[in-house]
Short mmCIF file of C-alpha atoms in Angstrom, two decimals:
data_model
loop_
_atom_site.label_atom_id
_atom_site.label_comp_id
_atom_site.label_asym_id
_atom_site.label_seq_id
_atom_site.Cartn_x
_atom_site.Cartn_y
_atom_site.Cartn_z
CA UNK A 1 74.31 21.81 -20.34
CA UNK A 2 71.37 23.09 -18.32
CA UNK A 3 68.21 21.06 -17.94
CA UNK A 4 66.28 23.61 -20.02
CA UNK A 5 68.83 23.24 -22.85
CA UNK A 6 68.79 19.47 -22.49
CA UNK A 7 64.99 19.40 -22.73
CA UNK A 8 65.19 21.05 -26.19
CA UNK A 9 67.58 18.46 -27.66
CA UNK A 10 66.32 15.92 -30.29
CA UNK A 11 67.22 13.00 -28.02
CA UNK A 12 65.07 14.35 -25.20
CA UNK A 13 62.13 14.90 -27.60
CA UNK A 14 62.19 11.17 -28.35
CA UNK A 15 62.39 10.36 -24.66
CA UNK A 16 59.56 12.82 -23.95
CA UNK A 17 57.32 11.00 -26.44
CA UNK A 18 58.03 7.72 -24.68
CA UNK A 19 57.36 9.33 -21.30
CA UNK A 20 54.03 10.63 -22.56
CA UNK A 21 52.99 7.17 -23.73
CA UNK A 22 53.80 5.65 -20.34
CA UNK A 23 51.99 8.53 -18.65
CA UNK A 24 48.88 8.03 -20.83
CA UNK A 25 48.77 4.23 -20.62
CA UNK A 26 49.10 4.25 -16.85
CA UNK A 27 46.40 6.91 -16.55
CA UNK A 28 44.01 4.88 -18.69
CA UNK A 29 44.70 1.66 -16.86
CA UNK A 30 44.26 3.06 -13.38
CA UNK A 31 41.40 5.51 -13.99
CA UNK A 32 43.35 8.62 -13.13
CA UNK A 33 45.53 7.12 -10.36
CA UNK A 34 49.20 6.25 -10.91
CA UNK A 35 50.73 3.20 -9.23
CA UNK A 36 54.21 3.69 -7.81
CA UNK A 37 57.04 2.19 -9.84
CA UNK A 38 57.33 1.52 -13.57
CA UNK A 39 57.22 -1.35 -16.04
CA UNK A 40 60.24 -2.41 -18.11
CA UNK A 41 59.64 0.30 -20.72
CA UNK A 42 59.59 2.92 -18.00
CA UNK A 43 62.90 1.72 -16.63
CA UNK A 44 64.44 1.83 -20.12
CA UNK A 45 63.34 5.44 -20.49
CA UNK A 46 64.96 6.37 -17.20
CA UNK A 47 68.19 4.72 -18.21
CA UNK A 48 68.13 6.78 -21.42
CA UNK A 49 67.45 10.01 -19.54
CA UNK A 50 70.28 9.10 -17.20
CA UNK A 51 71.33 10.48 -13.87
CA UNK A 52 71.35 14.02 -15.26
CA UNK A 53 67.65 14.55 -14.59
CA UNK A 54 67.65 12.40 -11.46
CA UNK A 55 70.33 14.57 -9.87
CA UNK A 56 68.82 17.90 -10.90
CA UNK A 57 67.72 19.65 -7.68
CA UNK A 58 65.75 22.72 -8.81
CA UNK A 59 63.01 20.81 -10.61
CA UNK A 60 60.42 23.51 -9.77
CA UNK A 61 62.07 25.89 -12.25
CA UNK A 62 61.26 23.62 -15.15
CA UNK A 63 58.39 25.07 -17.18
CA UNK A 64 55.88 23.82 -19.73
CA UNK A 65 54.84 20.35 -20.75
CA UNK A 66 58.27 18.81 -20.30
CA UNK A 67 58.29 20.03 -16.72
CA UNK A 68 54.92 18.49 -15.95
CA UNK A 69 55.92 15.14 -17.38
CA UNK A 70 59.31 15.00 -15.68
CA UNK A 71 57.92 16.14 -12.30
CA UNK A 72 55.32 13.41 -12.47
CA UNK A 73 57.92 10.80 -13.39
CA UNK A 74 60.34 11.92 -10.66
CA UNK A 75 57.51 11.99 -8.13
CA UNK A 76 56.47 8.43 -8.94
CA UNK A 77 60.09 7.25 -9.17
CA UNK A 78 61.03 8.78 -5.83
CA UNK A 79 58.11 7.10 -4.06
CA UNK A 80 58.08 3.78 -5.91
CA UNK A 81 58.24 0.55 -3.91
CA UNK A 82 61.93 0.06 -4.72
CA UNK A 83 62.92 3.50 -3.37
CA UNK A 84 60.80 3.94 -0.24
CA UNK A 85 60.80 2.40 3.20
CA UNK A 86 58.68 -0.78 3.06
CA UNK A 87 57.20 0.03 6.48
CA UNK A 88 56.05 3.52 5.43
CA UNK A 89 52.31 4.10 6.00
CA UNK A 90 52.07 6.22 2.83
CA UNK A 91 49.30 5.23 0.39
CA UNK A 92 50.29 2.93 -2.49
CA UNK A 93 48.79 5.36 -5.01
CA UNK A 94 49.82 8.84 -6.15
CA UNK A 95 47.64 11.27 -8.09
CA UNK A 96 49.38 12.05 -11.38
CA UNK A 97 48.93 15.83 -11.48
CA UNK A 98 49.05 16.59 -7.77
CA UNK A 99 51.58 19.45 -7.34
CA UNK A 100 54.99 18.14 -6.41
CA UNK A 101 55.55 21.23 -4.27
CA UNK A 102 52.90 19.98 -1.82
CA UNK A 103 54.04 16.36 -1.49
CA UNK A 104 56.09 17.09 1.62
CA UNK A 105 52.94 18.34 3.33
CA UNK A 106 50.13 16.10 2.06
CA UNK A 107 49.41 12.54 1.00
CA UNK A 108 47.18 12.80 -2.11
CA UNK A 109 44.29 10.34 -2.11
CA UNK A 110 42.05 11.33 -5.01
CA UNK A 111 41.53 14.05 -7.57
CA UNK A 112 38.05 15.45 -6.96
CA UNK A 113 37.76 17.84 -9.87
CA UNK A 114 39.15 20.58 -12.04
CA UNK A 115 37.58 23.82 -13.23
CA UNK A 116 38.23 27.38 -14.23
CA UNK A 117 39.66 28.27 -10.82
CA UNK A 118 41.94 25.28 -10.34
CA UNK A 119 42.16 21.67 -9.20
CA UNK A 120 40.78 20.04 -6.07
CA UNK A 121 42.23 16.97 -4.36
CA UNK A 122 41.27 14.77 -1.46
CA UNK A 123 44.34 14.53 0.79
CA UNK A 124 45.60 13.75 4.26
CA UNK A 125 48.16 15.81 6.08
CA UNK A 126 51.40 13.96 6.72
CA UNK A 127 50.87 12.39 10.12
CA UNK A 128 47.14 13.21 10.05
CA UNK A 129 44.14 10.91 9.89
CA UNK A 130 41.17 12.97 8.68
CA UNK A 131 40.72 13.66 4.97
CA UNK A 132 40.80 17.24 3.70
CA UNK A 133 40.05 18.88 0.40
CA UNK A 134 42.91 20.95 -0.99
CA UNK A 135 42.24 23.39 -3.80
CA UNK A 136 45.13 24.64 -5.91
CA UNK A 137 43.79 27.78 -7.58
CA UNK A 138 45.00 29.06 -10.91
CA UNK A 139 46.22 32.52 -10.02
CA UNK A 140 48.41 35.00 -11.80
CA UNK A 141 51.09 36.68 -9.73
CA UNK A 142 49.07 39.92 -9.73
CA UNK A 143 46.06 38.20 -8.12
CA UNK A 144 47.90 36.18 -5.46
CA UNK A 145 48.14 39.07 -3.04
CA UNK A 146 44.34 39.09 -2.73
CA UNK A 147 44.11 35.41 -1.78
CA UNK A 148 44.74 35.68 1.96
CA UNK A 149 42.35 38.62 2.36
CA UNK A 150 39.45 36.90 0.60
CA UNK A 151 40.11 33.56 2.29
CA UNK A 152 39.96 35.26 5.69
CA UNK A 153 36.43 36.38 4.79
CA UNK A 154 35.50 32.80 3.89
CA UNK A 155 37.12 31.44 7.07
CA UNK A 156 34.74 33.56 9.16
CA UNK A 157 31.65 32.03 7.55
CA UNK A 158 30.28 29.30 9.80
CA UNK A 159 27.05 27.71 8.55
CA UNK A 160 25.78 24.15 7.86
CA UNK A 161 25.33 25.02 4.17
CA UNK A 162 28.78 26.55 3.64
CA UNK A 163 31.94 24.49 3.13
CA UNK A 164 34.29 25.18 6.04
CA UNK A 165 37.62 26.76 5.14
CA UNK A 166 40.44 25.62 7.43
CA UNK A 167 43.43 27.55 6.10
CA UNK A 168 45.00 29.21 3.06
CA UNK A 169 48.64 29.46 2.00
CA UNK A 170 50.73 31.31 -0.57
CA UNK A 171 53.87 29.16 -0.27
CA UNK A 172 55.25 27.01 -1.76
CA UNK A 173 52.34 27.55 -4.18
CA UNK A 174 48.89 29.03 -3.46
CA UNK A 175 46.58 26.39 -1.97
CA UNK A 176 43.50 26.23 0.24
CA UNK A 177 42.55 23.66 2.89
CA UNK A 178 38.83 22.97 3.09
CA UNK A 179 36.33 20.63 4.65
CA UNK A 180 36.14 17.38 2.65
CA UNK A 181 32.60 16.71 1.40
CA UNK A 182 32.05 13.03 0.72
CA UNK A 183 29.22 13.23 -1.83
CA UNK A 184 25.71 11.80 -1.95
CA UNK A 185 25.12 8.15 -2.81
CA UNK A 186 22.38 8.06 -5.45
CA UNK A 187 21.58 4.49 -6.46
CA UNK A 188 25.18 3.43 -6.00
CA UNK A 189 26.71 6.46 -7.74
CA UNK A 190 28.49 9.16 -5.72
CA UNK A 191 27.19 12.61 -6.66
CA UNK A 192 29.67 15.21 -5.42
CA UNK A 193 27.89 18.38 -6.54
CA UNK A 194 24.79 19.70 -8.27
CA UNK A 195 26.60 19.72 -11.60
CA UNK A 196 26.34 15.94 -11.77
CA UNK A 197 22.99 15.65 -9.99
CA UNK A 198 20.30 14.26 -12.37
CA UNK A 199 17.98 16.91 -13.82
CA UNK A 200 15.13 17.70 -13.85
CA UNK A 201 14.86 16.96 -10.16
CA UNK A 202 11.74 16.14 -8.21
CA UNK A 203 10.19 19.55 -7.30
CA UNK A 204 10.24 18.75 -3.59
CA UNK A 205 13.95 17.84 -3.77
CA UNK A 206 14.72 20.93 -5.85
CA UNK A 207 12.99 23.20 -3.33
CA UNK A 208 14.91 21.57 -0.46
CA UNK A 209 18.26 22.03 -2.21
CA UNK A 210 17.57 25.65 -3.18
CA UNK A 211 16.17 26.58 0.22
CA UNK A 212 19.19 25.20 2.08
CA UNK A 213 21.58 26.77 -0.42
CA UNK A 214 19.66 30.01 0.07
CA UNK A 215 20.11 29.73 3.83
CA UNK A 216 23.86 29.60 3.30
CA UNK A 217 23.75 32.62 1.00
CA UNK A 218 21.59 34.50 3.51
CA UNK A 219 24.17 33.81 6.24
CA UNK A 220 26.83 35.43 4.04
CA UNK A 221 24.61 38.32 2.93
CA UNK A 222 23.80 39.13 6.55
CA UNK A 223 27.54 39.75 6.89
CA UNK A 224 27.71 41.76 3.64
CA UNK A 225 29.52 38.98 1.79
CA UNK A 226 28.55 38.26 -1.83
CA UNK A 227 29.61 35.08 -3.65
CA UNK A 228 29.18 36.11 -7.33
CA UNK A 229 29.71 32.59 -8.70
CA UNK A 230 26.75 30.48 -7.58
CA UNK A 231 26.69 27.54 -10.01
CA UNK A 232 26.13 23.75 -9.78
CA UNK A 233 29.80 22.80 -9.40
CA UNK A 234 30.10 25.17 -6.43
CA UNK A 235 27.25 23.45 -4.56
CA UNK A 236 28.65 20.27 -3.01
CA UNK A 237 26.48 17.48 -1.61
CA UNK A 238 27.03 15.61 1.66
CA UNK A 239 26.12 11.99 2.27
CA UNK A 240 22.83 13.09 3.88
CA UNK A 241 21.87 15.25 0.85
CA UNK A 242 22.81 18.60 2.40
CA UNK A 243 24.08 21.24 -0.08
CA UNK A 244 27.20 23.20 0.88
CA UNK A 245 28.48 26.26 -0.98
CA UNK A 246 32.18 26.39 -1.80
CA UNK A 247 34.67 28.76 -3.51
CA UNK A 248 33.79 31.93 -1.60
CA UNK A 249 35.84 34.88 -2.80
CA UNK A 250 37.46 33.14 -5.76
CA UNK A 251 35.32 35.00 -8.30
CA UNK A 252 36.46 38.28 -6.76
CA UNK A 253 40.09 37.17 -6.88
CA UNK A 254 39.66 36.03 -10.48
CA UNK A 255 38.40 39.48 -11.41
CA UNK A 256 41.84 40.84 -10.46
CA UNK A 257 43.44 38.63 -13.08
CA UNK A 258 44.19 39.68 -16.63
CA UNK A 259 42.60 36.42 -17.79
CA UNK A 260 39.20 37.25 -16.32
CA UNK A 261 37.47 36.73 -19.66
CA UNK A 262 38.42 33.07 -19.73
CA UNK A 263 37.11 32.62 -16.20
CA UNK A 264 33.88 34.38 -17.12
CA UNK A 265 33.53 32.07 -20.09
CA UNK A 266 33.42 29.05 -17.82
CA UNK A 267 30.51 30.44 -15.80
CA UNK A 268 28.76 32.53 -18.46
CA UNK A 269 25.63 30.36 -18.48
CA UNK A 270 25.07 31.23 -14.80
CA UNK A 271 26.07 34.90 -15.04
CA UNK A 272 23.68 37.74 -14.18
CA UNK A 273 23.14 40.58 -16.68
CA UNK A 274 25.14 43.02 -14.54
CA UNK A 275 28.16 40.69 -14.67
CA UNK A 276 28.16 40.98 -18.46
CA UNK A 277 27.02 44.58 -18.99
CA UNK A 278 27.79 46.74 -15.97
CA UNK A 279 27.12 49.94 -17.89
CA UNK A 280 23.51 48.93 -18.57
CA UNK A 281 22.66 46.98 -15.42
CA UNK A 282 24.95 48.39 -12.75
CA UNK A 283 27.43 46.79 -10.40
CA UNK A 284 27.09 43.35 -8.83
CA UNK A 285 25.56 43.10 -5.37
CA UNK A 286 23.55 40.65 -3.24
CA UNK A 287 20.88 40.47 -5.93
CA UNK A 288 23.50 38.98 -8.26
CA UNK A 289 23.61 35.90 -6.03
CA UNK A 290 19.79 35.85 -6.08
CA UNK A 291 19.81 35.78 -9.89
CA UNK A 292 22.41 33.00 -9.99
CA UNK A 293 20.45 30.97 -7.45
CA UNK A 294 17.48 31.41 -9.78
CA UNK A 295 19.43 29.96 -12.71
CA UNK A 296 20.42 27.01 -10.52
CA UNK A 297 16.79 26.50 -9.43
CA UNK A 298 15.49 26.81 -13.01
CA UNK A 299 17.91 24.13 -14.20
CA UNK A 300 16.95 21.80 -11.35
CA UNK A 301 13.21 22.24 -11.99
CA UNK A 302 13.13 22.18 -15.80
CA UNK A 303 16.25 20.20 -16.69
CA UNK A 304 17.50 23.03 -18.91
CA UNK A 305 19.17 26.42 -18.61
CA UNK A 306 17.23 29.67 -19.08
CA UNK A 307 19.59 30.83 -21.84
CA UNK A 308 21.78 28.80 -24.18
CA UNK A 309 23.66 29.41 -27.42
CA UNK A 310 26.41 28.10 -29.63
CA UNK A 311 28.80 30.96 -28.85
CA UNK A 312 29.54 33.13 -25.80
CA UNK A 313 28.31 36.15 -27.77
CA UNK A 314 24.90 34.54 -28.35
CA UNK A 315 24.54 33.59 -24.69
CA UNK A 316 25.60 37.05 -23.52
CA UNK A 317 23.08 38.70 -25.84
CA UNK A 318 20.23 36.55 -24.53
CA UNK A 319 21.13 37.20 -20.90
CA UNK A 320 21.34 40.98 -21.36
CA UNK A 321 18.57 41.60 -23.91
CA UNK A 322 15.51 42.88 -21.98
CA UNK A 323 13.18 41.54 -24.69
CA UNK A 324 14.41 37.94 -24.38
CA UNK A 325 12.97 36.03 -21.44
CA UNK A 326 13.33 32.42 -20.24
CA UNK A 327 10.63 29.94 -21.24
CA UNK A 328 8.17 29.71 -18.31
CA UNK A 329 8.36 26.29 -16.62
CA UNK A 330 4.64 25.74 -17.36
CA UNK A 331 5.46 25.82 -21.10
CA UNK A 332 7.96 23.01 -20.55
CA UNK A 333 5.68 21.01 -18.23
CA UNK A 334 2.17 22.28 -17.29
CA UNK A 335 2.58 20.71 -13.85
CA UNK A 336 5.30 23.29 -13.13
CA UNK A 337 3.00 26.31 -13.43
CA UNK A 338 3.41 27.07 -9.73
CA UNK A 339 7.05 28.01 -10.42
CA UNK A 340 6.40 30.51 -13.25
CA UNK A 341 6.02 33.48 -10.95
CA UNK A 342 9.07 32.93 -8.77
CA UNK A 343 11.32 32.76 -11.84
CA UNK A 344 9.94 36.03 -13.21
CA UNK A 345 11.42 37.70 -10.14
CA UNK A 346 14.51 35.55 -9.60
CA UNK A 347 15.61 35.93 -13.24
CA UNK A 348 14.53 39.53 -13.80
CA UNK A 349 17.08 41.37 -15.95
CA UNK A 350 17.02 44.50 -13.80
CA UNK A 351 18.18 44.03 -10.21
CA UNK A 352 15.37 46.31 -9.05
CA UNK A 353 12.76 43.82 -10.32
CA UNK A 354 14.22 40.85 -8.41
CA UNK A 355 13.59 39.84 -4.83
CA UNK A 356 15.30 42.41 -2.65
CA UNK A 357 16.79 39.91 -0.20
CA UNK A 358 17.30 36.21 0.45
CA UNK A 359 14.64 36.51 3.16
CA UNK A 360 12.08 37.25 0.44
CA UNK A 361 13.33 34.34 -1.68
CA UNK A 362 13.05 31.93 1.26
CA UNK A 363 9.58 33.24 2.06
CA UNK A 364 8.51 32.65 -1.56
CA UNK A 365 9.88 29.07 -1.45
CA UNK A 366 7.96 28.41 1.77
CA UNK A 367 4.80 29.76 0.14
CA UNK A 368 5.26 27.45 -2.86
CA UNK A 369 5.54 24.46 -0.54
CA UNK A 370 2.43 25.58 1.32
CA UNK A 371 0.57 26.00 -1.97
CA UNK A 372 1.58 22.51 -3.10
CA UNK A 373 0.27 21.08 0.17
CA UNK A 374 -2.87 23.22 0.12
CA UNK A 375 -3.60 22.28 -3.48
CA UNK A 376 -3.60 18.63 -2.50
CA UNK A 377 -5.76 19.38 0.53
CA UNK A 378 -8.11 21.46 -1.62
CA UNK A 379 -8.41 18.64 -4.15
CA UNK A 380 -9.38 16.28 -1.36
CA UNK A 381 -11.78 18.84 0.09
CA UNK A 382 -13.39 19.44 -3.30
CA UNK A 383 -13.80 15.74 -3.94
CA UNK A 384 -15.34 15.08 -0.54
CA UNK A 385 -17.51 18.20 -0.63
CA UNK A 386 -18.75 17.44 -4.14
CA UNK A 387 -19.73 13.94 -3.05
CA UNK A 388 -21.54 15.30 0.01
CA UNK A 389 -23.33 17.97 -2.01
CA UNK A 390 -24.63 15.33 -4.41
CA UNK A 391 -26.36 13.41 -1.64
CA UNK A 392 -27.17 16.24 0.76
CA UNK A 393 -30.70 17.65 0.94
CA UNK A 394 -30.07 19.83 3.97
CA UNK A 395 -29.90 23.47 2.89
CA UNK A 396 -27.78 24.50 5.89
CA UNK A 397 -25.25 21.75 5.24
CA UNK A 398 -25.01 22.74 1.57
CA UNK A 399 -24.33 26.35 2.54
CA UNK A 400 -21.71 25.32 5.09
CA UNK A 401 -19.92 23.08 2.60
CA UNK A 402 -19.99 25.79 -0.06
CA UNK A 403 -18.68 28.38 2.41
CA UNK A 404 -15.79 26.05 3.22
CA UNK A 405 -14.98 25.76 -0.48
CA UNK A 406 -15.05 29.53 -0.95
CA UNK A 407 -12.76 30.10 2.05
CA UNK A 408 -10.31 27.43 0.88
CA UNK A 409 -10.29 28.82 -2.67
CA UNK A 410 -9.61 32.39 -1.53
CA UNK A 411 -6.78 31.25 0.76
CA UNK A 412 -5.25 29.33 -2.13
CA UNK A 413 -5.61 32.35 -4.45
CA UNK A 414 -3.77 34.55 -1.94
CA UNK A 415 -0.95 31.99 -1.72
CA UNK A 416 -0.68 31.98 -5.53
CA UNK A 417 -0.50 35.78 -5.52
CA UNK A 418 2.31 35.69 -2.96
CA UNK A 419 4.55 33.64 -5.27
CA UNK A 420 3.29 35.27 -8.49
CA UNK A 421 1.80 31.94 -9.64
CA UNK A 422 -0.54 33.35 -12.28
CA UNK A 423 -1.52 29.98 -13.76
CA UNK A 424 -2.43 28.62 -10.33
CA UNK A 425 -4.30 31.85 -9.54
CA UNK A 426 -6.23 31.60 -12.80
CA UNK A 427 -7.33 28.03 -12.03
CA UNK A 428 -8.43 29.07 -8.54
CA UNK A 429 -10.43 32.07 -9.82
CA UNK A 430 -12.18 29.84 -12.36
CA UNK A 431 -13.13 27.50 -9.51
CA UNK A 432 -14.29 30.38 -7.33
CA UNK A 433 -16.54 31.66 -10.13
CA UNK A 434 -18.86 28.68 -9.55
CA UNK A 435 -19.71 29.94 -6.05
CA UNK A 436 -20.28 33.67 -6.66
CA UNK A 437 -23.85 34.81 -6.01
CA UNK A 438 -24.13 38.45 -7.14
CA UNK A 439 -23.86 39.55 -10.75
CA UNK A 440 -21.55 42.45 -9.83
CA UNK A 441 -19.06 40.13 -8.14
CA UNK A 442 -19.28 37.65 -11.01
CA UNK A 443 -18.63 40.40 -13.55
CA UNK A 444 -15.63 41.73 -11.60
CA UNK A 445 -14.28 38.21 -11.17
CA UNK A 446 -14.51 37.56 -14.91
CA UNK A 447 -12.65 40.83 -15.54
CA UNK A 448 -9.95 39.70 -13.11
CA UNK A 449 -9.71 36.35 -14.92
CA UNK A 450 -9.28 38.10 -18.28
CA UNK A 451 -6.60 40.37 -16.84
CA UNK A 452 -4.65 37.44 -15.34
CA UNK A 453 -4.81 35.71 -18.75
CA UNK A 454 -3.30 38.86 -20.26
CA UNK A 455 -0.49 38.90 -17.65
CA UNK A 456 0.28 35.26 -18.44
CA UNK A 457 0.41 35.92 -22.18
CA UNK A 458 2.70 38.94 -21.80
CA UNK A 459 4.84 37.49 -19.01
CA UNK A 460 4.07 40.39 -16.67
CA UNK A 461 4.24 39.89 -12.87
CA UNK A 462 1.16 40.53 -10.72
CA UNK A 463 1.33 44.16 -9.61
CA UNK A 464 0.48 45.60 -6.20
CA UNK A 465 -2.56 47.41 -7.60
CA UNK A 466 -3.98 44.13 -8.93
CA UNK A 467 -3.34 42.43 -5.60
CA UNK A 468 -5.29 45.10 -3.69
CA UNK A 469 -8.23 44.92 -6.11
CA UNK A 470 -8.39 41.13 -5.80
CA UNK A 471 -8.32 41.31 -2.00
CA UNK A 472 -11.31 43.70 -2.06
CA UNK A 473 -13.17 41.37 -4.43
CA UNK A 474 -12.42 38.33 -2.25
CA UNK A 475 -13.83 40.08 0.82
CA UNK A 476 -17.03 40.88 -1.07
CA UNK A 477 -17.41 37.26 -2.17
CA UNK A 478 -16.77 36.01 1.37
CA UNK A 479 -19.50 38.28 2.74
CA UNK A 480 -21.99 36.63 0.39
CA UNK A 481 -21.65 33.41 2.38
CA UNK A 482 -21.38 34.80 5.92
#
């Protein structure tokens, strides 16, 4: 009788149930890690199975659930304390679902995660000392031939914000060796990626994470490499809070598979419109990564995703419908108004309406940081100047202080324009209105304020024509005080 035939017999079904119970109880007891060796019930099961399974050599041919259970049992049995050399330096723990085909090469230390593209383990090479991360991707036979080509592209990426790929293999099963990222210790809890990072994040922390992630994407884009699957679980965190992008090329490999729809389903919430409806929005390109980075940023800032739904169809419709837009951050928290404008461009449905490059995104992030700093400085300046104006009787000093306020307000307005922060711009124009002398300038400024209010209501970005008109108006107001 072959092992496949034996596995279908009624006796083996009973044994399989007992094996599953041992498997489950051990998993629950040890939090995902299996100790070597078995209790008395485990030994009874093996005596019932008999030497037939123990002597079967071609265990890798066994398919399905029975195969997974038996491989795990044989793996633990073969490395239990009663079967191995007592002086062996091998770890006393084995990861339950680590592929048996790789046990001759690696010592598994910990299961780091599992997702749509496969499982990731912390390991050491046999005879090695440094930990590695090994990913075992889920690939159909038709997609395996693309693995080495795409991994060679990843291997050539060398940047502080990109996980380093060491090597990739097809045999005995497809697997990838990567840099091991230890995770960030947040109040005693190890946060391995942005998926488990608490949200909403502090705006300063969110900007730092997105900027550094953007630097990694820019490095790839400068080499004409597009990721296409920027999402929280693909942004790992180091112990010093540095984000590193992983899984380069796997989305492209997954697209070669006949099960692409299931892979898409796992990342749908972070998909760009063109990934869902190519006919309407065109093919993916570098701006696809920019959109996905925007989704990541939006989630970090607001604590929610731009589009949600109870079914994939609902989510897809919201992402692709040009009349459905994300809630502006200022509607979630008024203190986030400075971010409204950047998301209008990051999350634009049409690629043509987004930032054209990562350079522009990074420039916008820098401008937001400058605006945040300048707003605080302006608040301090306004407070001090107001106090001085209350007690000052010197006309020249009053004019100088007012001129300083006008200059600071115009600089702040221009910063708001740069990042499309319409709410911040509106506040600044309202402030500036108090220091306009001529009726013509006041009238034009009030018109500008009304128009910005309209743009906010309709969710329309500040256009180039509006920018030029405001710059002309600002120069006229400046001249009033010079």
